XYZ file of C-alpha atoms in Angstrom:
780
model
C -16.448 78.168 60.769
C -13.957 75.376 61.493
C -10.440 76.409 62.490
C -7.678 74.911 60.351
C -4.620 74.529 62.614
C -2.076 74.330 59.787
C -3.270 77.637 58.271
C -3.306 79.301 61.692
C 0.295 78.303 62.413
C 1.494 79.209 58.912
C 0.114 82.733 59.313
C 1.713 83.070 62.764
C 5.161 82.037 61.532
C 4.898 84.327 58.468
C 4.029 87.271 60.732
C 6.908 86.471 63.077
C 9.449 86.341 60.258
C 8.181 89.650 58.870
C 8.432 91.232 62.341
C 11.992 90.060 62.871
C 12.997 91.225 59.367
C 11.699 94.727 60.129
C 13.345 94.878 63.559
C 16.673 93.852 62.048
C 16.772 97.160 60.182
C 15.597 99.184 63.173
C 18.213 97.837 65.579
C 21.106 97.493 63.174
C 22.404 101.054 63.700
C 26.244 101.061 63.807
C 26.635 97.860 65.787
C 28.591 94.929 64.456
C 28.195 91.234 65.199
C 30.655 88.926 66.929
C 29.720 85.299 66.359
C 31.246 81.856 66.107
C 31.368 78.335 67.481
C 32.989 77.012 70.678
C 34.563 73.530 70.514
C 36.717 71.087 72.426
C 40.260 71.470 71.067
C 40.995 67.747 71.438
C 37.878 66.212 69.877
C 36.229 69.018 67.923
C 32.947 68.460 69.838
C 30.842 71.607 70.082
C 30.268 72.833 73.647
C 26.695 73.545 74.713
C 26.159 76.467 77.079
C 29.704 77.881 76.997
C 29.873 81.462 78.323
C 31.024 84.321 76.068
C 31.330 87.640 77.895
C 32.765 91.091 77.270
C 35.183 91.756 80.141
C 34.091 94.403 82.625
C 30.358 94.223 81.803
C 27.330 92.344 83.137
C 24.916 92.808 80.254
C 27.171 92.011 77.299
C 27.279 88.239 77.585
C 25.702 85.186 76.008
C 25.935 81.394 75.953
C 26.325 78.953 73.088
C 23.221 77.122 71.903
C 22.702 73.376 71.446
C 25.119 73.425 68.490
C 27.887 75.508 70.078
C 26.894 78.724 68.238
C 26.888 82.200 69.827
C 26.242 85.763 68.665
C 26.891 89.178 70.295
C 26.199 92.719 69.037
C 28.962 95.253 69.740
C 29.655 98.879 68.799
C 32.968 99.612 67.104
C 35.924 99.424 69.444
C 38.468 97.215 71.183
C 37.228 94.474 73.513
C 38.511 91.780 75.814
C 36.366 88.642 75.345
C 36.209 86.008 78.108
C 35.272 82.456 77.070
C 34.625 79.825 79.743
C 33.039 76.428 80.171
C 32.921 74.139 83.195
C 35.754 71.594 83.121
C 37.747 73.616 80.554
C 40.497 76.208 80.810
C 39.075 79.712 80.429
C 40.354 81.824 77.557
C 40.646 85.601 77.025
C 40.803 87.081 73.515
C 41.630 90.689 72.613
C 39.713 91.719 69.483
C 39.122 94.851 67.412
C 35.557 95.345 66.160
C 35.208 97.604 63.115
C 33.122 95.155 61.075
C 31.342 91.829 61.640
C 33.772 89.410 63.293
C 33.697 85.604 63.190
C 35.554 84.148 66.165
C 35.655 80.340 66.554
C 37.210 79.167 69.807
C 38.755 75.834 70.817
C 38.934 75.217 74.597
C 41.288 72.865 76.392
C 40.081 70.479 79.094
C 41.216 71.517 82.569
C 42.713 68.979 84.965
C 42.846 71.388 87.893
C 39.309 70.971 89.254
C 37.139 67.974 90.003
C 33.707 69.191 88.964
C 30.688 67.669 90.564
C 28.124 65.946 88.387
C 25.606 68.770 88.404
C 27.307 71.786 86.855
C 26.689 75.187 85.292
C 28.105 76.909 82.233
C 29.809 79.499 84.443
C 30.537 79.688 88.145
C 27.538 81.814 89.164
C 25.156 80.912 86.350
C 22.786 79.309 88.855
C 22.399 82.778 90.418
C 22.381 85.030 87.336
C 20.417 82.920 84.847
C 16.707 83.794 84.593
C 15.759 80.159 84.040
C 14.845 78.254 87.205
C 14.117 74.613 87.887
C 16.851 73.536 85.458
C 19.847 71.257 86.048
C 22.667 70.060 83.802
C 24.434 66.731 84.107
C 28.188 66.447 83.598
C 28.282 63.121 81.766
C 32.058 62.724 82.103
C 31.738 62.237 85.857
C 28.838 59.767 85.938
C 31.275 56.888 86.468
C 32.006 58.248 89.947
C 28.454 57.710 91.225
C 27.726 54.149 92.439
C 24.677 52.559 90.782
C 23.124 49.134 90.359
C 25.513 46.493 88.869
C 28.107 49.226 88.263
C 26.333 50.427 85.097
C 26.674 54.159 84.406
C 23.117 55.413 84.288
C 21.931 58.928 83.495
C 18.384 58.437 84.754
C 19.482 56.887 88.059
C 21.809 59.853 88.642
C 19.044 62.360 87.879
C 16.934 60.734 90.589
C 19.472 62.004 93.146
C 18.396 65.611 92.505
C 15.691 67.376 94.561
C 12.246 67.365 92.966
C 13.052 64.232 90.903
C 11.948 60.992 92.523
C 12.550 57.378 91.564
C 9.494 55.406 90.471
C 10.713 52.465 92.551
C 13.571 50.113 93.431
C 15.779 49.651 90.386
C 13.293 51.553 88.209
C 14.476 54.063 85.598
C 11.080 55.790 85.607
C 10.915 59.031 87.580
C 8.429 61.529 88.994
C 8.983 65.296 88.790
C 7.143 67.684 91.106
C 4.099 65.481 91.496
C 3.804 64.390 87.872
C 3.416 60.823 86.654
C 6.127 58.998 84.686
C 4.450 59.687 81.332
C 4.358 63.428 82.065
C 8.114 63.702 81.382
C 9.209 64.537 77.838
C 12.391 62.550 77.140
C 14.270 63.651 74.013
C 17.320 62.014 72.435
C 18.697 64.324 69.745
C 15.182 65.839 69.580
C 13.453 62.451 69.080
C 10.934 61.451 71.796
C 11.726 58.219 73.645
C 8.543 56.605 74.975
C 10.047 53.870 77.130
C 13.491 54.781 78.436
C 14.211 51.517 80.241
C 15.874 48.133 79.804
C 15.233 44.902 81.724
C 11.825 46.028 83.043
C 13.261 49.308 84.327
C 16.506 48.222 86.006
C 18.588 50.138 83.426
C 17.931 53.165 81.252
C 18.198 53.086 77.470
C 20.908 55.760 77.430
C 24.475 54.552 77.065
C 26.527 57.299 78.720
C 29.451 56.696 76.335
C 27.374 58.216 73.510
C 25.969 61.211 75.430
C 27.377 64.760 75.360
C 24.875 66.889 77.242
C 21.933 66.279 79.581
C 19.586 69.069 80.684
C 16.449 68.585 82.766
C 13.764 71.247 83.247
C 11.628 70.702 86.367
C 9.554 73.828 85.762
C 9.638 77.073 83.838
C 10.678 75.215 80.683
C 11.295 77.404 77.598
C 8.540 77.786 74.995
C 10.280 75.555 72.435
C 9.386 72.518 74.541
C 5.875 71.133 74.803
C 3.710 68.046 74.912
C 4.235 66.997 78.550
C 3.074 68.402 81.897
C 5.938 67.965 84.345
C 9.431 68.065 82.895
C 11.707 67.967 79.880
C 14.810 65.773 79.761
C 16.836 66.951 76.762
C 19.714 64.597 75.877
C 22.249 65.357 73.147
C 24.477 62.681 71.620
C 28.184 63.153 70.959
C 28.984 64.298 67.424
C 32.141 62.215 67.122
C 35.845 63.074 67.304
C 36.828 65.375 64.420
C 40.566 65.140 65.185
C 41.493 61.465 65.513
C 40.169 57.909 65.787
C 39.547 56.525 69.260
C 38.156 53.305 70.686
C 36.840 52.932 74.219
C 34.581 50.622 76.148
C 34.069 48.620 79.287
C 33.631 45.075 80.542
C 31.239 44.546 83.449
C 29.658 41.653 85.284
C 26.448 41.683 83.247
C 27.178 43.845 80.193
C 29.892 45.212 77.948
C 30.051 48.292 75.777
C 32.209 49.626 72.938
C 32.490 53.027 71.268
C 34.337 53.914 68.063
C 34.616 57.478 66.790
C 36.727 59.517 64.431
C 36.797 61.863 61.450
C 35.630 61.088 57.935
C 37.634 64.183 57.032
C 39.618 65.943 59.757
C 37.915 69.074 61.150
C 35.110 68.735 58.604
C 33.103 65.593 59.344
C 33.021 62.822 61.917
C 31.119 59.789 63.166
C 30.448 57.889 66.362
C 29.117 54.361 66.882
C 28.461 53.128 70.398
C 26.979 49.780 71.370
C 26.129 47.910 74.561
C 24.857 44.406 75.282
C 24.147 42.293 78.332
C 25.108 38.633 78.424
C 22.898 37.217 81.143
C 21.644 34.743 78.532
C 25.196 33.387 78.165
C 25.234 32.465 81.866
C 21.791 30.881 81.551
C 23.115 28.627 78.768
C 25.727 27.198 81.185
C 23.055 25.918 83.574
C 22.617 22.120 83.732
C 18.878 22.689 84.273
C 17.164 22.468 80.869
C 14.292 24.651 82.101
C 16.800 27.462 82.692
C 19.441 27.015 79.979
C 16.926 27.565 77.155
C 15.617 30.822 78.599
C 16.405 34.217 77.051
C 17.244 37.414 78.923
C 19.216 40.245 77.351
C 19.115 43.760 75.956
C 21.204 45.678 73.476
C 21.362 49.247 72.292
C 23.205 51.034 69.492
C 23.848 54.768 69.097
C 25.174 56.147 65.827
C 25.767 59.673 64.585
C 27.518 61.414 61.696
C 27.940 65.054 60.750
C 29.311 66.993 57.809
C 30.309 70.666 57.656
C 29.361 71.820 54.162
C 30.727 75.335 54.663
C 30.846 78.024 57.373
C 27.074 78.459 57.190
C 25.788 74.905 56.777
C 26.201 71.713 58.814
C 24.138 68.527 58.572
C 23.725 65.826 61.243
C 22.276 62.320 61.053
C 21.792 60.354 64.276
C 19.933 57.250 65.354
C 19.238 55.010 68.311
C 18.187 51.353 68.211
C 17.530 49.312 71.351
C 15.747 46.077 72.140
C 14.974 43.832 75.112
C 14.248 40.135 74.847
C 12.847 37.901 77.566
C 11.848 34.293 76.911
C 10.954 31.202 78.939
C 12.161 28.249 76.875
C 9.432 27.309 74.386
C 6.513 28.619 76.411
C 6.632 32.437 76.457
C 8.352 35.341 74.708
C 8.363 39.054 75.426
C 10.272 41.764 73.560
C 10.180 45.540 73.344
C 12.312 48.341 72.013
C 12.820 51.853 70.683
C 14.094 53.175 67.381
C 14.760 56.838 66.647
C 16.307 58.777 63.775
C 17.037 62.499 63.449
C 18.213 64.391 60.361
C 19.173 68.008 61.123
C 20.381 70.945 59.073
C 21.998 73.947 60.755
C 22.016 77.075 58.603
C 23.315 80.555 59.395
C 21.129 83.055 57.539
C 23.163 85.938 58.914
C 25.509 86.695 61.787
C 22.424 87.034 64.005
C 19.897 84.531 62.654
C 20.569 80.826 63.310
C 18.279 78.121 61.927
C 17.841 74.445 62.732
C 15.603 72.216 60.609
C 14.901 68.677 61.856
C 13.196 65.609 60.442
C 12.525 63.125 63.251
C 11.275 59.546 63.489
C 10.453 57.643 66.671
C 8.967 54.195 67.183
C 8.253 52.158 70.299
C 6.718 48.688 70.138
C 6.349 45.497 72.125
C 5.484 41.897 71.294
C 4.122 39.191 73.576
C 4.110 35.561 72.428
C 2.537 32.420 73.876
C 4.433 29.457 72.402
C 2.555 26.595 74.085
C 1.351 24.094 71.505
C -2.341 24.465 70.755
C -2.571 27.910 72.348
C -0.110 29.891 70.240
C -0.777 33.599 69.899
C 1.117 36.832 69.332
C 0.203 40.344 70.527
C 1.739 43.485 68.995
C 1.388 47.117 70.016
C 3.240 50.274 68.986
C 3.374 54.063 68.956
C 5.074 55.781 66.001
C 5.871 59.463 65.352
C 6.933 61.436 62.292
C 8.016 64.952 63.194
C 9.225 68.064 61.379
C 10.630 71.044 63.313
C 11.836 74.465 62.314
C 13.625 76.485 64.996
C 15.122 79.967 64.730
C 17.408 81.832 67.121
C 17.785 85.557 66.512
C 20.154 87.894 68.390
C 18.125 91.093 68.134
C 20.625 92.966 70.283
C 22.504 92.349 73.515
C 19.307 92.830 75.537
C 17.040 90.564 73.471
C 17.628 87.036 72.206
C 14.591 85.704 70.375
C 13.647 82.104 69.678
C 10.696 81.104 67.516
C 9.587 78.186 65.386
C 7.023 75.559 64.510
C 6.721 71.864 65.319
C 4.418 69.345 63.624
C 4.056 65.679 64.667
C 2.004 62.816 63.278
C 1.218 60.260 66.002
C 0.046 56.753 65.137
C -0.944 54.402 67.954
C -1.589 50.711 67.335
C -3.211 49.693 70.663
C -3.049 45.984 69.971
C -3.269 43.205 67.417
C -3.657 39.550 68.404
C -2.821 36.914 65.803
C -3.093 33.173 66.395
C -2.942 29.779 64.739
C -5.019 28.243 67.532
C -8.667 27.363 66.905
C -9.492 28.036 70.566
C -8.384 31.703 70.456
C -10.098 34.422 68.468
C -7.868 36.924 66.645
C -8.404 40.571 67.592
C -7.383 43.910 66.121
C -8.076 47.155 67.969
C -8.428 50.126 65.650
C -5.331 52.252 65.146
C -5.552 55.891 66.125
C -3.889 58.792 64.314
C -3.448 62.391 65.442
C -1.637 65.550 64.392
C 0.043 67.740 66.996
C 1.111 71.170 65.701
C 2.608 74.006 67.722
C 4.112 77.442 67.113
C 6.176 79.273 69.712
C 8.039 82.506 70.340
C 10.173 83.550 73.323
C 12.472 86.392 74.287
C 15.376 86.337 76.716
C 15.363 89.957 77.829
C 18.148 91.516 79.926
C 16.152 94.390 81.391
C 18.947 95.798 83.565
C 22.201 94.569 85.037
C 20.174 92.957 87.826
C 16.934 91.855 86.127
C 16.626 89.120 83.498
C 13.381 87.794 82.035
C 12.583 84.895 79.730
C 9.018 85.148 78.472
C 7.079 83.668 75.591
C 4.139 81.559 74.576
C 3.359 78.357 72.757
C 0.188 77.814 70.719
C -0.510 74.088 70.469
C -3.198 72.206 68.606
C -4.123 68.543 68.474
C -6.402 66.997 65.843
C -7.700 63.450 66.166
C -8.099 61.871 62.729
C -10.240 59.069 61.301
C -10.852 56.484 60.086
C -12.793 54.106 62.144
C -15.600 54.152 64.666
C -15.405 56.736 67.440
C -17.626 56.573 70.509
C -18.655 59.089 73.151
C -19.309 57.879 76.719
C -21.129 59.340 79.695
C -19.753 59.432 83.252
C -20.911 55.845 83.809
C -19.107 54.509 80.740
C -22.274 54.116 78.641
C -22.158 54.944 74.922
C -24.077 58.153 74.122
C -22.937 58.622 70.508
C -21.143 56.641 67.834
C -19.883 57.682 64.391
C -17.773 56.165 61.628
C -15.173 58.630 60.266
C -13.368 58.322 56.946
C -9.594 58.098 56.816
C -7.920 61.477 57.582
C -11.268 63.071 58.456
C -10.970 65.359 61.484
C -12.790 63.893 64.497
C -11.897 66.467 67.163
C -9.502 69.426 67.464
C -8.176 70.985 70.663
C -6.356 74.346 70.771
C -4.432 75.605 73.803
C -2.292 78.647 74.535
C 0.671 77.994 76.831
C 2.275 81.156 78.281
C 5.724 80.876 79.894
C 7.574 83.338 82.136
C 10.790 83.112 84.166
C 12.598 86.004 85.810
C 15.540 86.648 88.096
C 16.439 89.588 90.296
C 20.143 89.716 91.096
C 20.614 91.051 94.653
C 24.378 90.983 94.121
C 26.888 88.732 92.326
C 26.205 85.870 94.735
C 22.463 86.116 95.511
C 19.265 86.237 93.476
C 15.515 85.678 93.672
C 13.718 83.922 90.808
C 10.083 83.403 89.873
C 8.373 81.445 87.110
C 4.968 80.612 85.716
C 4.415 77.840 83.178
C 1.381 76.348 81.477
C 1.825 72.986 79.739
C -0.580 70.724 77.881
C -0.323 67.010 77.128
C -2.143 65.190 74.345
C -0.794 61.640 74.783
C -1.618 59.695 77.946
C -0.115 56.531 79.439
C -2.569 54.062 80.934
C -1.239 51.742 83.630
C -2.951 49.837 86.428
C 0.240 48.512 87.994
C 2.280 50.105 90.764
C 5.402 50.277 88.566
C 5.942 51.242 84.942
C 5.750 48.358 82.487
C 6.735 47.963 78.810
C 3.125 46.926 78.111
C 1.545 50.086 79.504
C -0.897 51.516 76.986
C -0.810 54.951 75.326
C -3.992 56.691 74.224
C -4.485 60.118 72.624
C -7.050 62.873 72.972
C -10.522 61.971 71.800
C -14.174 62.948 72.202
C -13.898 61.766 75.809
C -10.272 62.333 76.767
C -9.277 65.997 76.837
C -5.747 67.431 76.916
C -4.159 67.405 80.345
C -3.312 70.953 81.458
C -0.901 72.000 84.208
C -0.241 75.456 85.638
C 2.851 75.794 87.808
C 4.175 78.776 89.759
C 7.541 78.710 91.514
C 9.653 80.993 93.670
C 13.325 80.463 94.431
C 16.244 81.909 96.389
C 19.794 81.217 95.143
C 23.021 81.957 96.995
C 26.657 81.096 96.293
C 29.457 81.185 98.868
C 33.256 81.390 98.938
C 33.904 82.442 95.347
C 31.055 80.246 94.025
C 32.599 77.041 95.397
C 29.459 76.408 97.461
C 25.906 76.752 96.190
C 22.588 76.894 98.019
C 19.080 77.067 96.604
C 15.560 76.908 97.985
C 12.574 76.581 95.638
C 8.868 76.350 96.400
C 6.277 75.407 93.802
C 2.541 74.937 93.444
C 1.032 73.077 90.499
C -2.575 72.454 89.502
C -3.520 69.795 86.936
C -6.712 69.482 84.898
C -8.181 66.462 83.072
C -6.177 63.874 84.984
C -6.964 60.281 84.087
C -7.584 57.227 86.250
C -9.236 53.855 85.661
C -12.252 52.325 87.293
C -11.563 49.572 89.812
C -11.080 46.197 88.137
C -10.239 47.624 84.705
C -8.244 45.421 82.318
C -6.405 47.769 79.970
C -4.843 45.275 77.577
C -6.915 43.827 74.790
C -9.711 46.256 75.669
C -11.222 47.778 72.509
C -13.333 50.165 74.604
C -10.760 51.220 77.175
C -12.144 54.780 77.316
C -15.382 53.441 78.783
C -13.382 52.427 81.860
C -11.593 55.757 82.323
C -12.568 58.548 84.668
C -11.380 62.132 84.748
C -10.491 64.454 87.590
C -7.938 66.984 88.767
C -4.693 67.132 90.699
C -2.449 69.392 92.695
C 1.150 69.242 93.844
C 3.196 71.553 96.017
C 6.508 71.382 97.798
C 9.836 72.765 98.971
C 13.196 71.803 97.445
C 16.489 72.508 99.243
C 19.866 72.011 97.613
C 23.397 72.476 99.013
C 26.343 71.674 96.779
C 30.116 71.942 96.794
C 31.151 72.327 93.179
C 34.948 72.447 93.150
C 37.919 70.817 94.825
C 39.119 67.317 95.616
C 36.023 66.699 97.729
C 32.643 67.705 96.343
C 29.035 66.604 96.270
C 25.601 67.695 97.354
C 22.668 67.241 99.702
C 19.166 67.478 98.294
C 15.914 67.471 100.253
C 12.318 67.592 99.016
C 9.217 68.124 101.158
C 6.156 67.648 98.960
C 2.524 66.652 98.594
C 0.799 65.241 95.518
C -2.972 64.701 95.449
C -5.776 63.764 93.048
C -9.559 64.193 93.133
C -12.086 62.136 91.167
C -15.826 62.078 91.773
C -15.880 58.271 91.411
C -12.976 57.536 93.809
C -12.993 57.787 97.615
C -16.435 59.400 97.545
C -15.032 62.407 95.702
C -12.506 63.265 98.423
C -8.911 64.252 97.670
C -6.434 61.364 97.999
C -2.659 61.118 97.674
C -1.323 59.997 94.296
C 0.839 56.898 94.123
C 3.894 59.097 93.414
C 3.374 61.088 96.630
C 6.323 60.955 99.015
C 6.407 63.418 101.874
C 10.175 63.345 102.421
C 12.936 62.625 99.932
C 16.639 62.990 100.772
C 19.772 62.316 98.722
C 23.395 62.755 99.794
C 26.253 62.432 97.281
C 29.949 62.655 98.089
C 32.919 62.352 95.698
C 36.515 62.440 96.972
C 39.563 62.458 94.710
C 42.161 60.830 96.957
C 45.019 61.287 94.489
C 45.615 61.288 90.751
C 44.496 57.660 90.446
C 41.961 56.911 93.192
C 38.476 58.423 93.451
C 35.999 57.389 96.144
C 32.286 58.150 96.127
C 29.161 57.297 98.069
C 25.428 58.006 97.943
C 22.717 57.752 100.559
C 19.016 57.995 99.735
C 15.942 58.062 101.938
C 12.285 58.523 101.042
C 8.857 58.078 102.535
C 7.269 54.769 101.536
C 5.042 54.580 98.453
C 1.320 55.255 98.782
C -0.628 51.992 98.292
C -4.033 50.492 98.980
C -4.229 47.747 101.621
C -7.188 45.434 102.291
C -9.769 46.771 104.741
C -11.478 43.404 105.139
C -12.090 40.034 103.518
C -14.797 37.480 102.863
C -14.949 33.896 101.607
C -16.688 32.720 98.416
C -16.705 28.975 97.610
C -13.794 28.445 99.983
C -11.701 31.197 98.383
C -10.673 34.328 100.275
C -11.530 37.597 98.556
C -10.028 40.794 99.949
C -11.994 44.021 100.194
C -9.792 47.050 99.608
C -10.249 50.396 101.351
C -9.710 53.960 100.173
C -7.333 54.505 97.253
C -3.689 55.010 98.344
C -4.624 55.391 102.013
C -1.665 53.263 103.226
C 2.138 53.323 103.014
C 4.806 50.712 102.515
C 7.829 51.009 104.850
C 10.222 53.891 104.216
C 12.994 53.365 101.664
C 16.687 53.956 102.396
C 19.965 52.708 100.943
C 23.732 53.384 101.054
C 25.976 52.778 98.026
C 29.772 52.965 97.690
C 32.156 53.165 94.740
C 35.934 53.287 94.172
C 37.598 54.043 90.845
C 41.257 53.308 90.099
C 42.622 55.064 87.013
C 45.469 53.464 85.127
C 48.965 54.839 85.119
C 49.103 58.170 83.224
C 50.919 58.874 79.960
C 50.127 55.501 78.444
C 48.588 54.922 75.031
C 45.998 52.575 76.525
C 44.035 54.454 79.178
C 42.091 52.272 81.546
C 40.329 52.265 84.896
C 38.743 49.821 87.312
C 35.472 50.637 89.041
C 34.471 48.749 92.178
C 31.031 49.402 93.629
C 28.712 48.069 96.302
C 24.984 48.652 95.952
C 22.970 48.614 99.195
C 25.985 48.389 101.523
C 24.073 47.484 104.706
C 21.739 45.073 102.870
C 18.491 46.951 103.536
C 15.496 44.795 102.525
C 13.506 47.541 100.838
C 10.019 46.459 99.729
C 9.332 46.202 96.003
C 5.788 44.942 96.554
C 3.574 43.833 99.445
C 0.966 41.116 98.890
C -1.642 39.751 101.264
C -2.713 36.197 102.055
C -4.373 34.139 104.753
C -2.176 33.039 107.622
C -1.656 29.305 106.973
C -1.904 28.626 110.734
C -4.973 30.805 111.289
C -7.011 31.739 108.231
C -8.932 34.332 110.186
C -5.718 36.350 110.226
C -4.142 38.093 107.219
C -0.430 38.089 106.455
C 1.452 40.816 104.587
C 4.230 39.328 102.421
C 7.062 41.654 101.455
C 8.905 41.109 98.146
C 12.441 42.497 97.947
C 14.394 42.779 94.703
C 17.945 43.569 95.770
C 20.081 43.033 98.820
C 23.770 43.895 98.859
C 25.252 43.721 95.323
C 28.983 44.115 94.620
C 30.169 44.750 91.067
C 33.343 45.488 89.128
C 33.855 47.095 85.698
C 36.995 47.568 83.599
C 36.957 50.626 81.311
C 39.453 51.292 78.534
C 40.272 53.843 75.837
C 42.926 54.029 73.136
């Protein structure tokens, strides 16, 4: 009998709701509920992860969720409630509990401490929290970290953390604990972003002016997340200032940005609109060279969000992102790509304990390539589009158990490629679209076992169904067709079902030390195909099929966490081991684009990754920063590659070091610097060569058996804030990228030595030398 995934998940969710309804009665007893929302007093923005604790206890504490909501269960009595959030003045409230109490809190920004970029919701949360492999990014301080061209960049800053490695010079792609770039789930207000880069990877799509919260999970991710093997990058946009209208922006050497926000109705609804655009094309137009002045090179992005508080139990949000890149060479070639996302959310409070979030989500990524030469005109389009509905519940069962459960359903549509032409010498081509449904149900429990033991455990049941219509083929290990069938539209071709258990735990040795463990299983049903050494906007996505199975990863991790000197200093050491099934590679010589039978050229194998991550950080004071070090190994094994032997993956780097320092000289000047070092990328060099018809053909050796030179770079930044107590607030940022002009290799190509063709020359290509930049930021 065929399994119907939608019926299976509906029954699971119905059973869960019934269970939680019954347990509400059992645990109600004489306890009352303290709940509310924590906000910024100046802007009205909700604060994610703020700590709410009953003074004098360890167990009776919680943190606000992604919408600033919290809930605690308390017996009747008088209590002292401590509310705190990094970068804000802590607050203590004396309350009397003899019935359910609603307590909304507004916190004031603190100017006493200079928090470092990576921060926690409370001073020792890194020690006490059961979740491991998770980092938060303080977006307000990103401007202090020097980056390429002076552009604030979330993804570039994340790459300075241990376990997160850059995909290459200037590239916004990243590798997490041995995973590939497509094995990272990137969410913007819950909408997946498939290509998070501008200008071929030199900038990320995320304008920091529009971002409120950034959380990255390197392992042990909660059960509500799924669909990728290696990590989750969860980005939340600002809601908009509910108190007053503000305008801020910045003027840089290659781009400018502007943000406008304010209330529709004070304390009830607000909006934010933030835009950014480069103007490299304006400089090109000034060139006297006609072959340059008619070229096109720019990107833009636009973030917009609005919210409306209907009443104390209902709030609705509407947010969207629109970004596009355009590259053109006069009247000969055009290339454009971009993302569009939209999220409609409804927060509803069923009771003082049960919080609900319902989301309707749209995401689209597409690219277009055009040949404009007369007589050979053609246009190639490709896209991936998602429609998604999510229902999430958060239930405060009691002060020992916080339950989360829900369901997530996504319709994926991939258009691999369509070639249209007006030329008689080129044949039009359309590769069949593919459609699939990804449905998952999850449940998890954050259980405070004792004062010293915390556990987060749960599971996620995920299904993927490949749908018709069209012709679907099955291939053998040699790429030969063994079966072929034509399926009607919306007919189920293949269904995969996977159970994904999750477990994280912490044992608190004392207030400053803890040991944590985690186990996570993840599955991935969408796969990025690329045969280049760097990510490209034209990389091809495929979904599960008769041939391509879901990728599965099992990761175990163990960590030691220790804070020093009243939590000013933090140290952590984490080790991990990850195995990966159904990994995908291509046969040598495969052309992925315009290939209607790309699966015939794919091969399947397995992978493993393991490593040690060390992290030392000073969190508070005028001087702060961190040192991160990763020692790791990432390998793959395919029967058809390297004679079936294990080989290092292209993202393998034995050593990776990052040093970040931020020094607040006085009230106006802030200095910062970063140093990065990593082992050179794994590549394949020629093992020999031969000549055919006077042309040299290189013979390449074992896959990824060689290394490019090691990568290292020093950056510097200085920020001058304007004079205080002025209506127009401004600052100047001066930065130098690659201070000592290191010629780091972007690519290495091989050719015959012009003076002696029997010899082979290696030619290094370098993208960036030393690059100074200056940016003026303003706000009024």
